[in-house]
Coordinates of C-alpha atoms in Angstrom, one line a residue:
Chain A
Q1 CA 37.8 28.7 24.0
V2 CA 41.0 27.8 24.7
T3 CA 42.9 29.6 27.7
L4 CA 46.1 28.3 29.4
T5 CA 47.2 30.8 32.4
E6 CA 51.0 29.9 33.5
S7 CA 52.0 30.3 37.5
G8 CA 55.2 30.5 39.6
P9 CA 57.9 32.4 41.3
A10 CA 59.6 35.5 39.9
L11 CA 62.7 34.9 41.3
V12 CA 64.4 32.6 42.2
K13 CA 67.9 31.9 43.6
P14 CA 70.6 29.4 41.9
T15 CA 70.9 26.5 42.0
Q16 CA 67.0 26.4 43.4
T17 CA 64.3 24.2 42.4
L18 CA 61.8 26.2 40.1
T19 CA 58.6 25.0 39.6
L20 CA 55.9 25.8 37.2
T21 CA 51.9 25.7 36.8
C22 CA 50.3 25.6 34.2
A23 CA 46.5 26.0 34.3
F24 CA 43.8 25.3 31.2
S25 CA 40.7 25.9 30.1
G26 CA 38.6 24.7 26.7
F27 CA 39.9 21.4 26.4
S28 CA 40.9 18.0 28.8
L29 CA 44.1 16.2 28.7
T30 CA 42.5 13.1 28.7
T31 CA 41.1 13.9 25.8
S32 CA 43.1 11.3 22.9
G33 CA 45.7 13.3 21.0
M34 CA 46.1 16.1 23.4
R35 CA 48.7 17.4 24.6
V36 CA 50.8 20.4 26.3
S37 CA 54.0 21.5 25.9
W38 CA 57.0 24.4 28.1
I39 CA 58.6 26.7 26.3
R40 CA 61.4 29.2 27.4
Q41 CA 62.4 32.2 26.2
P42 CA 65.4 34.2 27.3
P43 CA 65.5 37.8 27.1
G44 CA 65.9 38.7 23.3
K45 CA 66.7 35.3 22.3
A46 CA 65.1 32.6 20.1
L47 CA 62.2 30.3 22.1
E48 CA 63.5 27.0 23.2
W49 CA 61.2 24.1 23.9
L50 CA 62.0 22.3 27.0
A51 CA 59.0 19.6 27.6
R52 CA 55.7 17.9 26.7
I53 CA 52.9 15.8 28.0
D54 CA 50.6 13.8 26.2
W55 CA 47.4 12.6 27.1
D56 CA 48.2 9.1 27.7
D57 CA 50.6 10.1 30.0
D58 CA 53.8 9.9 27.7
K59 CA 56.7 12.7 28.6
F60 CA 58.7 13.8 26.3
Y61 CA 62.0 16.4 27.8
R62 CA 65.0 18.6 26.2
T63 CA 67.8 16.1 25.3
S64 CA 69.8 18.5 27.2
L65 CA 68.6 19.4 30.4
R66 CA 67.0 15.6 30.3
T67 CA 68.2 15.7 33.6
R68 CA 67.2 18.9 35.3
L69 CA 63.3 18.5 34.4
S70 CA 60.3 17.0 35.2
I71 CA 56.9 17.5 33.6
S72 CA 53.2 16.0 35.4
K73 CA 49.7 16.6 35.1
D74 CA 46.8 16.9 37.1
P75 CA 43.6 16.1 34.5
S76 CA 41.2 16.5 37.5
K77 CA 42.9 20.0 38.0
N78 CA 43.6 20.9 34.5
Q79 CA 46.6 21.4 35.5
V80 CA 50.5 20.8 34.5
V81 CA 53.3 21.2 36.5
L82 CA 57.0 21.7 35.1
K83 CA 60.0 21.6 38.2
M84 CA 63.5 22.7 36.9
T85 CA 66.1 22.1 39.1
N86 CA 69.0 23.1 39.9
M87 CA 68.9 26.7 38.4
D88 CA 71.7 28.5 36.7
P89 CA 71.3 32.2 35.9
V90 CA 71.3 31.3 32.0
D91 CA 67.8 30.0 32.5
T92 CA 66.1 33.8 33.0
A93 CA 63.7 33.5 30.6
T94 CA 59.9 34.1 30.3
Y95 CA 58.6 30.4 30.4
Y96 CA 55.7 29.4 28.3
C97 CA 53.1 26.8 28.6
A98 CA 51.4 26.1 25.2
R99 CA 48.9 23.3 23.3
I100 CA 50.9 23.5 19.9
P101 CA 50.7 25.4 17.6
D102 CA 47.2 27.6 18.4
S103 CA 47.2 28.3 22.1
W104 CA 49.6 29.8 24.5
G105 CA 49.8 31.5 27.5
Q106 CA 50.9 35.1 28.0
G107 CA 54.2 33.5 29.9
T108 CA 55.7 34.3 33.7
L109 CA 59.0 36.0 33.5
V110 CA 61.5 33.8 35.8
T111 CA 64.8 35.8 36.7
V112 CA 67.3 33.9 37.7
S113 CA 69.7 35.6 40.8
S114 CA 71.2 35.6 44.3
Chain B
D1 CA 67.3 18.1 16.4
I2 CA 66.3 20.2 13.3
Q3 CA 67.8 23.4 13.0
L4 CA 65.8 26.3 11.2
T5 CA 67.9 28.9 9.8
Q6 CA 65.7 32.3 8.8
S7 CA 66.1 35.1 6.5
P8 CA 66.5 37.9 6.9
S9 CA 67.6 38.8 10.5
S10 CA 65.3 42.0 10.5
L11 CA 64.4 44.2 7.6
S12 CA 63.0 47.8 7.6
A13 CA 59.7 48.0 5.6
S14 CA 56.8 50.6 4.4
V15 CA 53.0 50.2 5.6
G16 CA 51.8 48.3 2.1
D17 CA 54.7 47.0 1.3
R18 CA 55.1 42.9 0.0
V19 CA 57.7 41.6 2.9
T20 CA 59.0 37.6 2.3
I21 CA 60.8 35.9 4.9
T22 CA 62.2 31.9 4.4
C23 CA 62.6 29.9 6.7
Q24 CA 64.8 26.6 5.8
A25 CA 65.3 23.5 7.8
S26 CA 68.4 21.1 8.3
H27 CA 66.5 18.8 7.0
D28 CA 63.6 17.6 5.1
I29 CA 60.4 18.3 7.9
A30 CA 57.8 17.9 4.7
H31 CA 55.1 20.2 5.1
Y32 CA 55.8 20.3 9.1
L33 CA 55.5 23.5 9.7
N34 CA 54.2 27.0 11.2
W35 CA 54.9 30.5 11.0
Y36 CA 53.9 32.5 14.4
Q37 CA 53.9 36.6 15.0
Q38 CA 55.2 37.9 18.1
K39 CA 54.9 41.8 19.1
P40 CA 57.4 42.4 22.5
G41 CA 55.8 41.2 25.7
K42 CA 53.3 38.8 24.3
A43 CA 52.7 35.4 23.6
P44 CA 53.8 33.8 20.1
K45 CA 50.5 33.7 17.9
L46 CA 49.7 31.3 15.3
L47 CA 49.7 32.6 11.8
I48 CA 50.1 29.7 9.5
Y49 CA 49.9 26.4 9.8
D50 CA 50.9 22.9 7.6
A51 CA 53.0 25.3 5.8
S52 CA 50.8 26.3 4.2
N53 CA 47.1 27.1 5.8
L54 CA 46.3 29.9 7.1
E55 CA 44.5 30.1 10.8
P56 CA 41.3 30.8 11.1
G57 CA 40.8 34.7 12.0
V58 CA 43.9 35.2 10.8
P59 CA 44.0 38.4 7.3
S60 CA 44.4 37.0 3.9
R61 CA 47.5 39.3 3.6
F62 CA 49.3 36.2 5.7
T63 CA 50.6 33.5 3.3
A64 CA 53.1 31.0 2.8
G65 CA 54.8 27.6 1.2
G66 CA 56.9 25.1 0.9
S67 CA 58.0 22.2 2.0
G68 CA 61.0 19.4 2.6
T69 CA 63.5 22.8 3.4
Q70 CA 62.2 25.7 2.3
F71 CA 59.7 27.5 3.2
S72 CA 58.7 30.9 2.8
F73 CA 55.7 33.4 4.6
T74 CA 55.1 36.7 2.8
I75 CA 52.6 39.0 4.2
T76 CA 51.4 41.0 1.0
S77 CA 50.6 44.7 1.9
L78 CA 52.3 44.8 5.0
Q79 CA 50.0 47.1 7.8
S80 CA 51.4 49.3 10.8
E81 CA 49.6 46.0 13.0
D82 CA 52.2 44.1 11.3
F83 CA 55.7 45.8 12.6
A84 CA 56.8 42.7 15.1
T85 CA 58.9 39.3 14.8
Y86 CA 57.9 36.3 12.9
F87 CA 59.7 33.3 13.3
C88 CA 59.0 29.5 11.9
Q89 CA 58.3 26.3 13.9
Q90 CA 58.7 23.1 12.6
Y91 CA 56.5 19.6 14.2
D92 CA 58.7 16.5 12.0
N93 CA 60.7 15.7 14.9
L94 CA 61.1 16.6 18.8
P95 CA 62.6 18.6 20.3
L96 CA 60.5 20.6 18.3
T97 CA 62.7 23.4 17.7
F98 CA 61.8 27.3 16.2
G99 CA 63.2 29.5 13.8
P100 CA 65.5 32.7 15.1
G101 CA 63.3 35.0 13.8
T102 CA 63.0 38.2 12.0
K103 CA 62.0 41.3 13.1
V104 CA 60.0 43.8 10.8
E105 CA 60.7 47.2 11.9
V106 CA 59.7 50.5 10.2
K107 CA 61.5 52.3 7.3

């Protein structure tokens, strides 16, 4: 059974860096073809894909956020970490990690406010 | 980026109704489209993959089809647990993009 669980701060201040961790089980990111993405959903709005890391350590980012995002993995811990710098109130959203399309975490709400 | 538009943005229906949602892509995405259900406060749940394939464990009242730029999703007989938001997602190209969603509400 595949599970993913996001963790991180519920509240960050503007200009701070957000660090989110995705702990997963049921698959290995060392297996060919495995990928983990981060997606966010502002309250009442559509889903927005942010970044993806692949089994071979290829990394892909949303172009508009490329300079603010960093994704990494620790296969030994079955974890993927997303960092987003210079947080702004418009970044307030529920952040999901997922092995698209079939397995998603429950999401973690991050509020950006001073 | 490939844009996905959905129609309608919301609809009101009754249990037993047939409900159809459409998803249009801004570029040809072949069959690289998924459909999800999302309930408030919950993660998206995959219903359909590769445009028309039912995810194991998903009831057969959910069907979908299409290719290229035009796709459709149908609930053949709406059940009480189906009141939710549905959205499409393309994976032909990065960035992965999602439709804005269709909220299915109680009539």
